[in-house]
mmCIF file of C-alpha atoms and ligand atoms in Angstrom:
data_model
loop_
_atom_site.group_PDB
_atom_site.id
_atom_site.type_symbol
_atom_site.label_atom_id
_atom_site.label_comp_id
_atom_site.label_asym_id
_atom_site.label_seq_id
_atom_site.Cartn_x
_atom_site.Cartn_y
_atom_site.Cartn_z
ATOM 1 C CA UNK A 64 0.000 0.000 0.000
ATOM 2 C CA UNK A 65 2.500 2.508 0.802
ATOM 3 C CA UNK A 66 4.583 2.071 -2.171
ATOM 4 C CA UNK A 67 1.165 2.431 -4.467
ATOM 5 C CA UNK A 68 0.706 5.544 -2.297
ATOM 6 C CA UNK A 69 3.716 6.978 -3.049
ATOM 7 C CA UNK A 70 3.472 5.782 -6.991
ATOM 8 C CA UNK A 71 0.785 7.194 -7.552
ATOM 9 C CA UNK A 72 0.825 10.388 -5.552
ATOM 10 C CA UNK A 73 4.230 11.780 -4.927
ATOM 11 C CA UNK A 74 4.169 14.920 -7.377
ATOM 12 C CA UNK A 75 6.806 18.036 -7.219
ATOM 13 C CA UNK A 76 4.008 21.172 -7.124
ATOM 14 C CA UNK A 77 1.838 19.916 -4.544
ATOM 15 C CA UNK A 78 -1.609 19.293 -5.506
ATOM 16 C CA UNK A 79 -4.425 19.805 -2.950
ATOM 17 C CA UNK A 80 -5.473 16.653 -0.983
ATOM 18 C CA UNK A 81 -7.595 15.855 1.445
ATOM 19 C CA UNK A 82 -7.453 12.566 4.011
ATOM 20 C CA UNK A 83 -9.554 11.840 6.263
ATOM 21 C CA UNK A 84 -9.784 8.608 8.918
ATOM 22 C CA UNK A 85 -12.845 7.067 10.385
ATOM 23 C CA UNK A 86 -10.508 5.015 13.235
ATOM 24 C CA UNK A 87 -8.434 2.522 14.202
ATOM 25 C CA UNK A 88 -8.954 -0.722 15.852
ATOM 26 C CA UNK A 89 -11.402 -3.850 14.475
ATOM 27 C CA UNK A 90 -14.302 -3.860 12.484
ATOM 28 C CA UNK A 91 -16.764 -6.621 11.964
ATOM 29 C CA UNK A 92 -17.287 -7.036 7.743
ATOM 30 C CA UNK A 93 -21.002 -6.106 8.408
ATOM 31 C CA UNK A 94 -19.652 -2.681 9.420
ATOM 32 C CA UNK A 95 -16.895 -2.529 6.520
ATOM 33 C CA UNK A 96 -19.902 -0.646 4.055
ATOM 34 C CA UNK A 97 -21.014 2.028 6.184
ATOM 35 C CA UNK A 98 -17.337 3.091 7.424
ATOM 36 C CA UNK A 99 -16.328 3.261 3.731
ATOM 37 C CA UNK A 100 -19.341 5.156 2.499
ATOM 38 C CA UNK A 101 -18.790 7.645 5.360
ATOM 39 C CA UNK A 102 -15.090 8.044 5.040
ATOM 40 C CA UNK A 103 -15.112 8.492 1.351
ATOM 41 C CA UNK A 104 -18.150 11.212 1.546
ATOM 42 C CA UNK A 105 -16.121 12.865 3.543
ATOM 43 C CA UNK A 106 -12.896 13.163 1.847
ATOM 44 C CA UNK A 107 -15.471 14.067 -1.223
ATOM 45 C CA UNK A 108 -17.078 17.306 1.058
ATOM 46 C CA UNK A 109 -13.760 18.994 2.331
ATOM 47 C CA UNK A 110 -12.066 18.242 -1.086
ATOM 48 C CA UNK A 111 -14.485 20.309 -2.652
ATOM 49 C CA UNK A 112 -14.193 22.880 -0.197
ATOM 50 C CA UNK A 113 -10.487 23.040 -1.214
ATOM 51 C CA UNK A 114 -11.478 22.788 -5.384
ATOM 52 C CA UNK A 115 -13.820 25.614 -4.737
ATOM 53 C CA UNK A 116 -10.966 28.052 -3.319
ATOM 54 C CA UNK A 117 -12.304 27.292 0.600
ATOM 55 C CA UNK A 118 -9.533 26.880 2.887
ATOM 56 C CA UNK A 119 -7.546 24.002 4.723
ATOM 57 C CA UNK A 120 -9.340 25.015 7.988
ATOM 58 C CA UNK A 121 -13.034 24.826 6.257
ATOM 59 C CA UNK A 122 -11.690 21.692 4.355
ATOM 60 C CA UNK A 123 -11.069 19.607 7.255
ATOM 61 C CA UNK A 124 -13.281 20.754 9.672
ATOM 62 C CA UNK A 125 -16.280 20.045 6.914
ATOM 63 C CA UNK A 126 -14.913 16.609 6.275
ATOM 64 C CA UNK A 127 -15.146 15.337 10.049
ATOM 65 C CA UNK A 128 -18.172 17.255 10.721
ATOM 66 C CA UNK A 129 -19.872 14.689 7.948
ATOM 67 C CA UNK A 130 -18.228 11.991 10.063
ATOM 68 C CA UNK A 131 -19.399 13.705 13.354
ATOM 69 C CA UNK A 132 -23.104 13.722 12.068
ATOM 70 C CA UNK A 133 -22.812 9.396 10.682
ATOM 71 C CA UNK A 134 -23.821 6.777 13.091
ATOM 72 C CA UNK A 135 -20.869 4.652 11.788
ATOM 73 C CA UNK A 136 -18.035 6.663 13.472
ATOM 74 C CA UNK A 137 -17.026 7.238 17.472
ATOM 75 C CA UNK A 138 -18.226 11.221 17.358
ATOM 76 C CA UNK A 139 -20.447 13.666 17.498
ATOM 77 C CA UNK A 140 -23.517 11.308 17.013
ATOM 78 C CA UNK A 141 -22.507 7.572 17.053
ATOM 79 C CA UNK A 142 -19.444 8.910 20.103
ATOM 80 C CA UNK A 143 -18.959 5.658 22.611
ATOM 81 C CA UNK A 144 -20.340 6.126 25.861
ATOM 82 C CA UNK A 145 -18.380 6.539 29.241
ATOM 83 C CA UNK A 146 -18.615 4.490 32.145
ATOM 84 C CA UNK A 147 -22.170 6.152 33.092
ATOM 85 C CA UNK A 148 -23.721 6.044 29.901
ATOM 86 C CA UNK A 149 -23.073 9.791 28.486
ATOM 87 C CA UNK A 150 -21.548 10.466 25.407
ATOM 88 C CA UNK A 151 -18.316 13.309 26.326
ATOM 89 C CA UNK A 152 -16.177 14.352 23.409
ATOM 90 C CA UNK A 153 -12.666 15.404 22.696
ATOM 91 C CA UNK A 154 -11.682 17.177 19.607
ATOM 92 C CA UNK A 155 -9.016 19.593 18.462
ATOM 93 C CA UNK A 156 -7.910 21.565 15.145
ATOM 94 C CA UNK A 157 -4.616 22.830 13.929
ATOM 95 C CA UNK A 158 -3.299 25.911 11.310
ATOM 96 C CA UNK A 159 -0.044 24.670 9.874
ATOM 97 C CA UNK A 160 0.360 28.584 8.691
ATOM 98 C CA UNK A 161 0.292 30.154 12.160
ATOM 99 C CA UNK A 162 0.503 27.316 14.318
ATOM 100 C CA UNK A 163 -2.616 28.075 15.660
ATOM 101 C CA UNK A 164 -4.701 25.343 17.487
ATOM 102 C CA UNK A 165 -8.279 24.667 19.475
ATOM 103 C CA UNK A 166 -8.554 21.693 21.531
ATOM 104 C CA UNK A 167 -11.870 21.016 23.999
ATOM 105 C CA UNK A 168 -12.602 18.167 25.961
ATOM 106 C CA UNK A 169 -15.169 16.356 27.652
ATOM 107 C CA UNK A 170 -17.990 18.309 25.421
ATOM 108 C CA UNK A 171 -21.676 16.973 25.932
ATOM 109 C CA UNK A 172 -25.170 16.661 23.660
ATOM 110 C CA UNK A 173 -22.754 19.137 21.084
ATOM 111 C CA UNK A 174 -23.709 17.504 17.432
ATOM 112 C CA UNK A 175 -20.352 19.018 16.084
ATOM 113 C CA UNK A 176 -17.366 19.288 18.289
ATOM 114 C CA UNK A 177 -15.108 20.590 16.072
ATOM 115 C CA UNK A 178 -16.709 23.189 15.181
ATOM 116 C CA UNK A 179 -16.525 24.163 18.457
ATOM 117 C CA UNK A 180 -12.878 23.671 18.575
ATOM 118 C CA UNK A 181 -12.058 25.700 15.772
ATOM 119 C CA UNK A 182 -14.194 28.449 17.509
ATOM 120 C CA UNK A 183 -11.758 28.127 20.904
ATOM 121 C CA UNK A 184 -8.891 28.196 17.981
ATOM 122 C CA UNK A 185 -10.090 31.636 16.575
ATOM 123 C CA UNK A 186 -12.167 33.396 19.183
ATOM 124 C CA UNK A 187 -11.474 32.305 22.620
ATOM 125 C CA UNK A 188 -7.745 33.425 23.253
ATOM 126 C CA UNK A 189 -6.666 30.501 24.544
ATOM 127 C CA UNK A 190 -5.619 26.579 22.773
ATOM 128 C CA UNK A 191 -7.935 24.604 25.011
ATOM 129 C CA UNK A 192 -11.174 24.647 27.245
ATOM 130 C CA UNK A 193 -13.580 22.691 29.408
ATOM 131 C CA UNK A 194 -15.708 22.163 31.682
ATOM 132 C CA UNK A 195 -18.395 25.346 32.242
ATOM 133 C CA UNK A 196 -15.755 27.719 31.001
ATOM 134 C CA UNK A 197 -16.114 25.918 27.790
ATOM 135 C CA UNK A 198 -19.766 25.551 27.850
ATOM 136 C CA UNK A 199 -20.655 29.251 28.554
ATOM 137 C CA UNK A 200 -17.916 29.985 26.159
ATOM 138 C CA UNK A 201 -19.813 28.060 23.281
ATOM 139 C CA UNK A 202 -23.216 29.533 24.221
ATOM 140 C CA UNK A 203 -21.375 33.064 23.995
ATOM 141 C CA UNK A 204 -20.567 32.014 20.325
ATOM 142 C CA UNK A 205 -24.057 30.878 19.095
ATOM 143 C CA UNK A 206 -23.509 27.586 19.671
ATOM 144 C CA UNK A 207 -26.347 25.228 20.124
ATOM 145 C CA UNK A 208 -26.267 22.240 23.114
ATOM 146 C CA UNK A 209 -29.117 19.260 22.005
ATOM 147 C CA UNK A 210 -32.536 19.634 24.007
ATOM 148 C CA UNK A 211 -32.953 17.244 25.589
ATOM 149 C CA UNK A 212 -29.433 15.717 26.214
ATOM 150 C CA UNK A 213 -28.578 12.297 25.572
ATOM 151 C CA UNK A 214 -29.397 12.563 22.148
ATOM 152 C CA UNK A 215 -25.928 11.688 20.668
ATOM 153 C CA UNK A 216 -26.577 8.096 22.425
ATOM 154 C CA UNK A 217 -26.813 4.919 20.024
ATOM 155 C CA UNK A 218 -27.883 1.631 20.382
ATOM 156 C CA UNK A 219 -24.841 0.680 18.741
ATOM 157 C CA UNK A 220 -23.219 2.160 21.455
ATOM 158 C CA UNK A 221 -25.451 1.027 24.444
ATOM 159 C CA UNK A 222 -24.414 -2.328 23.678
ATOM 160 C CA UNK A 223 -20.947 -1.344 23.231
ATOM 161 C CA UNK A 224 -20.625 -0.011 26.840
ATOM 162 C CA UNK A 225 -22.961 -3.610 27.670
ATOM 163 C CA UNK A 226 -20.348 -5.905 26.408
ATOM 164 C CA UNK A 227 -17.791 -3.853 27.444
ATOM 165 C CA UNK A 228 -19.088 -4.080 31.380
ATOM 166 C CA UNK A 229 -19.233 -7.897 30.899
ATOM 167 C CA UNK A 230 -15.651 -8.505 29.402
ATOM 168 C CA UNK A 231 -12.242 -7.907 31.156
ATOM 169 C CA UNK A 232 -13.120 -3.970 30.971
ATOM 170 C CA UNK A 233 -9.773 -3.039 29.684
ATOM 171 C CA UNK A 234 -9.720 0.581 27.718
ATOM 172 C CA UNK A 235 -8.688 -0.009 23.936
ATOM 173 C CA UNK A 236 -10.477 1.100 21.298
ATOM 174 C CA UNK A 237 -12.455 -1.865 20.025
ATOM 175 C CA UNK A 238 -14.070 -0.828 17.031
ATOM 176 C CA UNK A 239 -12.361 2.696 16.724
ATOM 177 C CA UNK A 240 -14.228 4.868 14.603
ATOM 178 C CA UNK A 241 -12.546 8.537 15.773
ATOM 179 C CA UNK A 242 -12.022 10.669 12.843
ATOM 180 C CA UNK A 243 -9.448 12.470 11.628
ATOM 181 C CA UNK A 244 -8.561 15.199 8.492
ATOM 182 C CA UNK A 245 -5.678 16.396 7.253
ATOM 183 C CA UNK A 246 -5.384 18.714 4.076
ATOM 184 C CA UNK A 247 -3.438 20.999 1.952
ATOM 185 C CA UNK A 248 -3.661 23.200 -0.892
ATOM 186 C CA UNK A 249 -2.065 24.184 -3.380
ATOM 187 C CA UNK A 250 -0.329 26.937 -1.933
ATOM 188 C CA UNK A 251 1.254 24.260 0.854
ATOM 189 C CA UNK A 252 -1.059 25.222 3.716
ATOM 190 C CA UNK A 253 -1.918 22.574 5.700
ATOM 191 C CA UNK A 254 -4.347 21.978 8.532
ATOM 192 C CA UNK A 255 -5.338 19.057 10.749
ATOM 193 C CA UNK A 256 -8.542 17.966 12.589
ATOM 194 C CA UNK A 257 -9.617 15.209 15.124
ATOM 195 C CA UNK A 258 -12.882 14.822 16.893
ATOM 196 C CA UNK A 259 -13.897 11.315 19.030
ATOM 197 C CA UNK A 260 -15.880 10.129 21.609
ATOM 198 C CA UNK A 261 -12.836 8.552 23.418
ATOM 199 C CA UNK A 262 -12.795 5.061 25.026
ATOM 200 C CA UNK A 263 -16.361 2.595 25.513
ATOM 201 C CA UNK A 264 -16.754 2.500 29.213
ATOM 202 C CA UNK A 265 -14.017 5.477 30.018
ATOM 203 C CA UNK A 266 -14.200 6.737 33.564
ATOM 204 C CA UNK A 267 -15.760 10.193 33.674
ATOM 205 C CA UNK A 268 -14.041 13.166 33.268
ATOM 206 C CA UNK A 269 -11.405 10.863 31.271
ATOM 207 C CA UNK A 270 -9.311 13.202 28.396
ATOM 208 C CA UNK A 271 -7.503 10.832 25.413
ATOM 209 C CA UNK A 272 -4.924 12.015 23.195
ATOM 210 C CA UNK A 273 -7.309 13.598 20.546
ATOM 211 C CA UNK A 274 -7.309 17.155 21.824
ATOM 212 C CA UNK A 275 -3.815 17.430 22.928
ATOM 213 C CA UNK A 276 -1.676 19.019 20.661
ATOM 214 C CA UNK A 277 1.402 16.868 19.576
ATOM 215 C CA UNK A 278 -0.327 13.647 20.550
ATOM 216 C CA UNK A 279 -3.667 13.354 18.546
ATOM 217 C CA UNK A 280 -3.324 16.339 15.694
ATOM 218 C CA UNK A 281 -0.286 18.195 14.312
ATOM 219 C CA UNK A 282 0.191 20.280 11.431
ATOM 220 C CA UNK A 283 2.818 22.395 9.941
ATOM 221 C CA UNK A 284 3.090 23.957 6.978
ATOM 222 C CA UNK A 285 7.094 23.341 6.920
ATOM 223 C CA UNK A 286 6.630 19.734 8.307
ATOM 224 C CA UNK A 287 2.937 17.817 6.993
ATOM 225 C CA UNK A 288 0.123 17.234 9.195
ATOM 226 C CA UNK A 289 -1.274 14.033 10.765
ATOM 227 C CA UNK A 290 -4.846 12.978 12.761
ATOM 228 C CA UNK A 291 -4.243 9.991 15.369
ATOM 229 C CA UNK A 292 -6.554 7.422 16.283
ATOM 230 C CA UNK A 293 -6.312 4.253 18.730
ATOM 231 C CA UNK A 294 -5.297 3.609 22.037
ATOM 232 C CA UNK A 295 -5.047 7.601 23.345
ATOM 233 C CA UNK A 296 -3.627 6.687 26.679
ATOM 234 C CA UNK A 297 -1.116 5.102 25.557
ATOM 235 C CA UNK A 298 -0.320 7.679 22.252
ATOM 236 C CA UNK A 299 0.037 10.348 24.481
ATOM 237 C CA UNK A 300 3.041 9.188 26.221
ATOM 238 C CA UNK A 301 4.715 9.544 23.365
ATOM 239 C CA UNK A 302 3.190 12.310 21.592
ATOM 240 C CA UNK A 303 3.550 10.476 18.118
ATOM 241 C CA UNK A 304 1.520 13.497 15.945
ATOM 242 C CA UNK A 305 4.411 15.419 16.709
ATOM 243 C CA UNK A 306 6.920 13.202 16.955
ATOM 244 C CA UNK A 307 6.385 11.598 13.643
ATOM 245 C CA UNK A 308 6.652 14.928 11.596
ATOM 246 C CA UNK A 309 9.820 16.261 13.495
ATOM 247 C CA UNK A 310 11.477 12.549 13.515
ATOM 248 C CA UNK A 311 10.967 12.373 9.796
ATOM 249 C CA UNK A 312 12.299 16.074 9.301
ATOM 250 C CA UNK A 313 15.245 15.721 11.509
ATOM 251 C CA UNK A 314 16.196 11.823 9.449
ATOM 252 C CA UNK A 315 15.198 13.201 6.460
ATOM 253 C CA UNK A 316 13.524 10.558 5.954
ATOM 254 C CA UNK A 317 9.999 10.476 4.250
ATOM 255 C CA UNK A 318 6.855 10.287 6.779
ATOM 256 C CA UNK A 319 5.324 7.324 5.906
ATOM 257 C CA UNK A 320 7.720 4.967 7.286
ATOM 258 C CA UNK A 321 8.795 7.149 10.162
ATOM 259 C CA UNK A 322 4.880 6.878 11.000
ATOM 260 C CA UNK A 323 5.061 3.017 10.270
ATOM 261 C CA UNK A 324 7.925 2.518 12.377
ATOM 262 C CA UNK A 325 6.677 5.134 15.625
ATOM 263 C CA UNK A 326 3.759 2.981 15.714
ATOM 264 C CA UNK A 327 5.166 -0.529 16.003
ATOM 265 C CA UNK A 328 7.641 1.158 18.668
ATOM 266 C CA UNK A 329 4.614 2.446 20.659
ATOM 267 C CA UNK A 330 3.072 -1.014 20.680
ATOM 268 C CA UNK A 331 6.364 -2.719 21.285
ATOM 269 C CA UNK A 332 7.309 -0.605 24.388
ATOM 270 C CA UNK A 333 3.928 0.539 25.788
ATOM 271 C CA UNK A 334 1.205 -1.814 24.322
ATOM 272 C CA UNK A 335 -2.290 -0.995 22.480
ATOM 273 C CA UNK A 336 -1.998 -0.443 18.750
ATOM 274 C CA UNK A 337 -3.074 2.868 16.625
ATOM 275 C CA UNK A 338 -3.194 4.328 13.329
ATOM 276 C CA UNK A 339 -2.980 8.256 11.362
ATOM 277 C CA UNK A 340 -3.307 10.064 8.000
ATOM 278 C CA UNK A 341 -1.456 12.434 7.208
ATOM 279 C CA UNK A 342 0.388 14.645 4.361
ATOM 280 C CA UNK A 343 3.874 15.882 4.214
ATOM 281 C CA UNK A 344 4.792 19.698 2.811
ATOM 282 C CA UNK A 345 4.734 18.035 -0.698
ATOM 283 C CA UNK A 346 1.768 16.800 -0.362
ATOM 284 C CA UNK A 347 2.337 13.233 -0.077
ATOM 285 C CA UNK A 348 -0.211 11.556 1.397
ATOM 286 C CA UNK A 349 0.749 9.316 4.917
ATOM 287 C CA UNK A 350 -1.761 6.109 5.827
ATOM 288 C CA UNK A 351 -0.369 4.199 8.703
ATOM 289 C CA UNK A 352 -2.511 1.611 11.020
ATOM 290 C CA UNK A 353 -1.149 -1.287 13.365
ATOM 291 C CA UNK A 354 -4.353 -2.138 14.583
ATOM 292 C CA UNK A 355 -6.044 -4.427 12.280
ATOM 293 C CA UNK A 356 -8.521 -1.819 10.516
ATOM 294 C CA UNK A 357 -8.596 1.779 10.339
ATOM 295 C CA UNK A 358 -10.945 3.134 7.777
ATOM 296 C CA UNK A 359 -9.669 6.001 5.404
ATOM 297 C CA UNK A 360 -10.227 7.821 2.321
ATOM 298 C CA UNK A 361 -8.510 10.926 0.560
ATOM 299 C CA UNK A 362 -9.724 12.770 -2.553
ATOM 300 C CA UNK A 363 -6.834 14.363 -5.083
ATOM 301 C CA UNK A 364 -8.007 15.416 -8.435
ATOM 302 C CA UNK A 365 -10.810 13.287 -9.769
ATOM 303 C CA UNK A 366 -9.844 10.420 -7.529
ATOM 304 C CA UNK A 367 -10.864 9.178 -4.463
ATOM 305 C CA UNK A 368 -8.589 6.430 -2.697
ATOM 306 C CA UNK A 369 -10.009 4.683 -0.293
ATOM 307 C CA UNK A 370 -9.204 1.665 1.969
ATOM 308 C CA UNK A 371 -10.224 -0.065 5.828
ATOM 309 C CA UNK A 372 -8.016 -3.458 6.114
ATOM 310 C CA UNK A 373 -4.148 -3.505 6.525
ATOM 311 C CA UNK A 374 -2.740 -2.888 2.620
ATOM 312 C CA UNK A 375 -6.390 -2.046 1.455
ATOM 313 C CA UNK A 376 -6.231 -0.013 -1.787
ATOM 314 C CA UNK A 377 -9.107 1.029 -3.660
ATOM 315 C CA UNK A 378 -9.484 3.444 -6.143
ATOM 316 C CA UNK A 379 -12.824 4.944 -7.474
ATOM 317 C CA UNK A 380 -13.689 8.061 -9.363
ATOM 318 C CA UNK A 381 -14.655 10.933 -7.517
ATOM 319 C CA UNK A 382 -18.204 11.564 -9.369
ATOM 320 C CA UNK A 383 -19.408 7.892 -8.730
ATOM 321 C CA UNK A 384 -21.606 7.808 -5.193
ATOM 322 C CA UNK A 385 -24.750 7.858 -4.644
ATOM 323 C CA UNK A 386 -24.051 10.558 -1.945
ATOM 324 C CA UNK A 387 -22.681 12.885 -4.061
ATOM 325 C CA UNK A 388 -25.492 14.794 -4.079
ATOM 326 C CA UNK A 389 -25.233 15.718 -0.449
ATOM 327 C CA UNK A 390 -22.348 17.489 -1.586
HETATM 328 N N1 LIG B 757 -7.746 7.937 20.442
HETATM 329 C C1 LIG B 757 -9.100 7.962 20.956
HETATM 330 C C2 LIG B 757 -9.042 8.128 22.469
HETATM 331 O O1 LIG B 757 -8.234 7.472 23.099
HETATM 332 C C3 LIG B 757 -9.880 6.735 20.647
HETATM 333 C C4 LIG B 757 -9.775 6.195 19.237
HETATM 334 O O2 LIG B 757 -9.103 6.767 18.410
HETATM 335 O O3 LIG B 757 -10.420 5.170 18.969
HETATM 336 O O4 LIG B 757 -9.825 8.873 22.999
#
C-alpha cells in the first residue's frame, strides 16, 4: 500500500489533498460498508471545499463534521459512551500557517465538536477549554447544546458499553471509529482535525490524546500534518503526531515509514496499537494503522482512494456515489 501511495501520488508542485480517517482498531465485515461510504463522503465534502478556493481550515473541519453527524463513526452522534452512559467528546484543530490550534474536551449533547474547537482556535484566546468555562464559552458564540441531552446516544453504542461491562473492561479502542482530516492546498497550507468520543466505558471526566496538541493532531506547513486514532492513553506518552513529523524532518527521511515505524515502537514498548493520516509539505499523502482496521479515504483530483483493512487499496472516481449529491 504505501509504495502504491507513493506511486501514484508523490508529485513536485503539490496538488491539494484531502485525508480523512474514520478510526483505528477492528471492524466486523457487516460494518466494513457504512465506514467506507462515510469516510469516502467525507474526503469528497472537504475536497471540494479546497477545489472551490475554501480553505484548509473549512476543508477539514467540513470533512469530520460529515463523520461527526454518521452513526458509523465514534463522534459527534454515534461517540462511545463513558462508564455512566453519556456520550463526552474530545476534539481539536490545527493551522499549519500560524501554528494556531483549538482543543476542547469532555464536550456533551454538542452535534459538532469541532466546530466548536475551531471556535476556541479563533475566538477564545486561549488553545484549550472545558468544563463550564467551555460551555458558557460556546453559548457566547451561538452555539447550540441538544434539548434534551442524551441525544448523541446509540444503540450501537449502548451495547458497546454492555459488552464492554461484561468482558475484562480493559480501555482499547475496540471498534475505533474517531475521525481524523488532514489537508493541503495548493499553496502548501496545511491543517489538521480530530474529533472522538474517546474510550467505551471510560471513567468520567477521562481526556484521550485527541485534543492534545502533539499527541492526537499536528500540522505544519514546513513539516505535513497528521490525525491519530487508537489507544489515546497510551499515544500520548509519546506524543507520536508530533513526533512523527519532526522525527521524519530531523532523518530526512519520508513520513510514511517514520509513522510506520513510531507505531510498532509504541506497541512494542507501551502496548495498544493505533493508526494516522497524514500529508507531508509536498503533499504526499501518509496512511499508517497497526491495529487491524482503520478506515480512510482521501480525494486528489478526480480520484478518491479509499481503503479499511491492513494494505487495502481502492481506487474509485470521484463523481461515482450515490451521496454525491449531499455534496
Ligand atoms: N484515540 C481515541 C481516544 O483514546 C480513541 C480512538 O481513536 O479510537 O480517545
Amino acid at each position: 500500500m504505501n509504495l502504491k501511495h507513493a506511486r501514484m501520488h508523490s508529485s513536485c508542485a503539490v496538488e491539494p489533498v484531502l485525508i480523512v480517517h474514520g478510526g483505528a482498531g477492528t471492524v466486523t465485515e457487516d460494518r466494513f460498508p457504512g465506514k467506507i461510504r462515510g469516510v469516502t463522503l467525507a474526503a469528497k465534502v472537504g475536497y471540494q471545499v479546497l477545489a472551490r478556493n475554501g480553505s484548509v481550515l473549512e476543508a477539514v473541519e467540513q470533512a469530520v463534521r460529515i463523520m461527526e453527524a454518521d452513526r458509523y463513526f465514534n463522534a459527534g452522534y454515534g461517540s462511545v459512551l463513558n462508564a455512566e452512559g453519556d456520550v463526552e467528546m474530545d476534539a481539536s484543530i490545527m493551522d499549519g500557517a500560524t501554528k494556531a490550534t483549538g482543543s476542547l474536551s469532555g464536550v456533551r449533547d454538542l452535534l459538532h465538536p469541532i466546530s466548536l474547537a475551531r471556535a476556541v482556535m479563533e475566538h477564545s484566546g486561549h488553545n484549550f477549554l472545558i468544563g463550564e468555562g467551555l460551555r458558557s464559552f460556546a453559548l457566547d458564540r451561538g452555539f447550540r447544546f441538544l434539548e434534551p441531552p442524551g441525544q448523541l446516544v446509540t444503540q450501537y453504542a449502548k451495547d458497546a458499553l454492555e459488552d464492554w461491562k461484561a468482558s475484562d473492561q480493559s480501555y482499547q479502542s475496540g471498534e475505533g471509529g474517531t475521525v481524523g482530516a488532514v489537508a493541503i492546498d495548493a499553496n502548501g497550507h496545511i491543517a489538521a482535525a480530530t474529533s472522538t468520543g474517546g474510550l467505551t466505558g471510560k471513567r468520567v471526566g477521562r481526556v484521550g490524546d485527541t485534543p492534545i496538541i502533539g499527541s492526537g493532531t499536528y500540522a505544519d506547513n514546513r513539516l505535513g500534518g497528521v490525525s491519530l486514532t487508537g489507544d489515546g492513553d497510551i499515544i500520548m506518552k509519546v506524543c507520536i503526531a508530533y513526533d512523527v513529523l519532526r522525527t521524519a524532518e530531523l532523518t530526512g527521511r519520508p513520513v510514511q515509514p517514520v509513522a510506520d515505524e513510531l507505531l510498532d515502537t509504541m506497541s512494542a514498548e507501551l502496548g495498544g496499537t493505533a493508526g494516522m493520516v497524514g500529508v507531508d509539505s509536498d503533499g504526499n499523502v501518509v496512511v499508517a494503522h497497526n491495529s487491524q482496521h482503520m478506515s480512510w479515504a482521501y480525494q486528489r483530483g478526480d480520484t478518491v482512494a479509499y481503503g479499511v483493512s491492513k494494505d487495502d487499496f481502492n481506487l474509485l472516481p470521484a463523481s461515482d456515489s450515490e451521496f454525491i449529491s449531499l455534496v
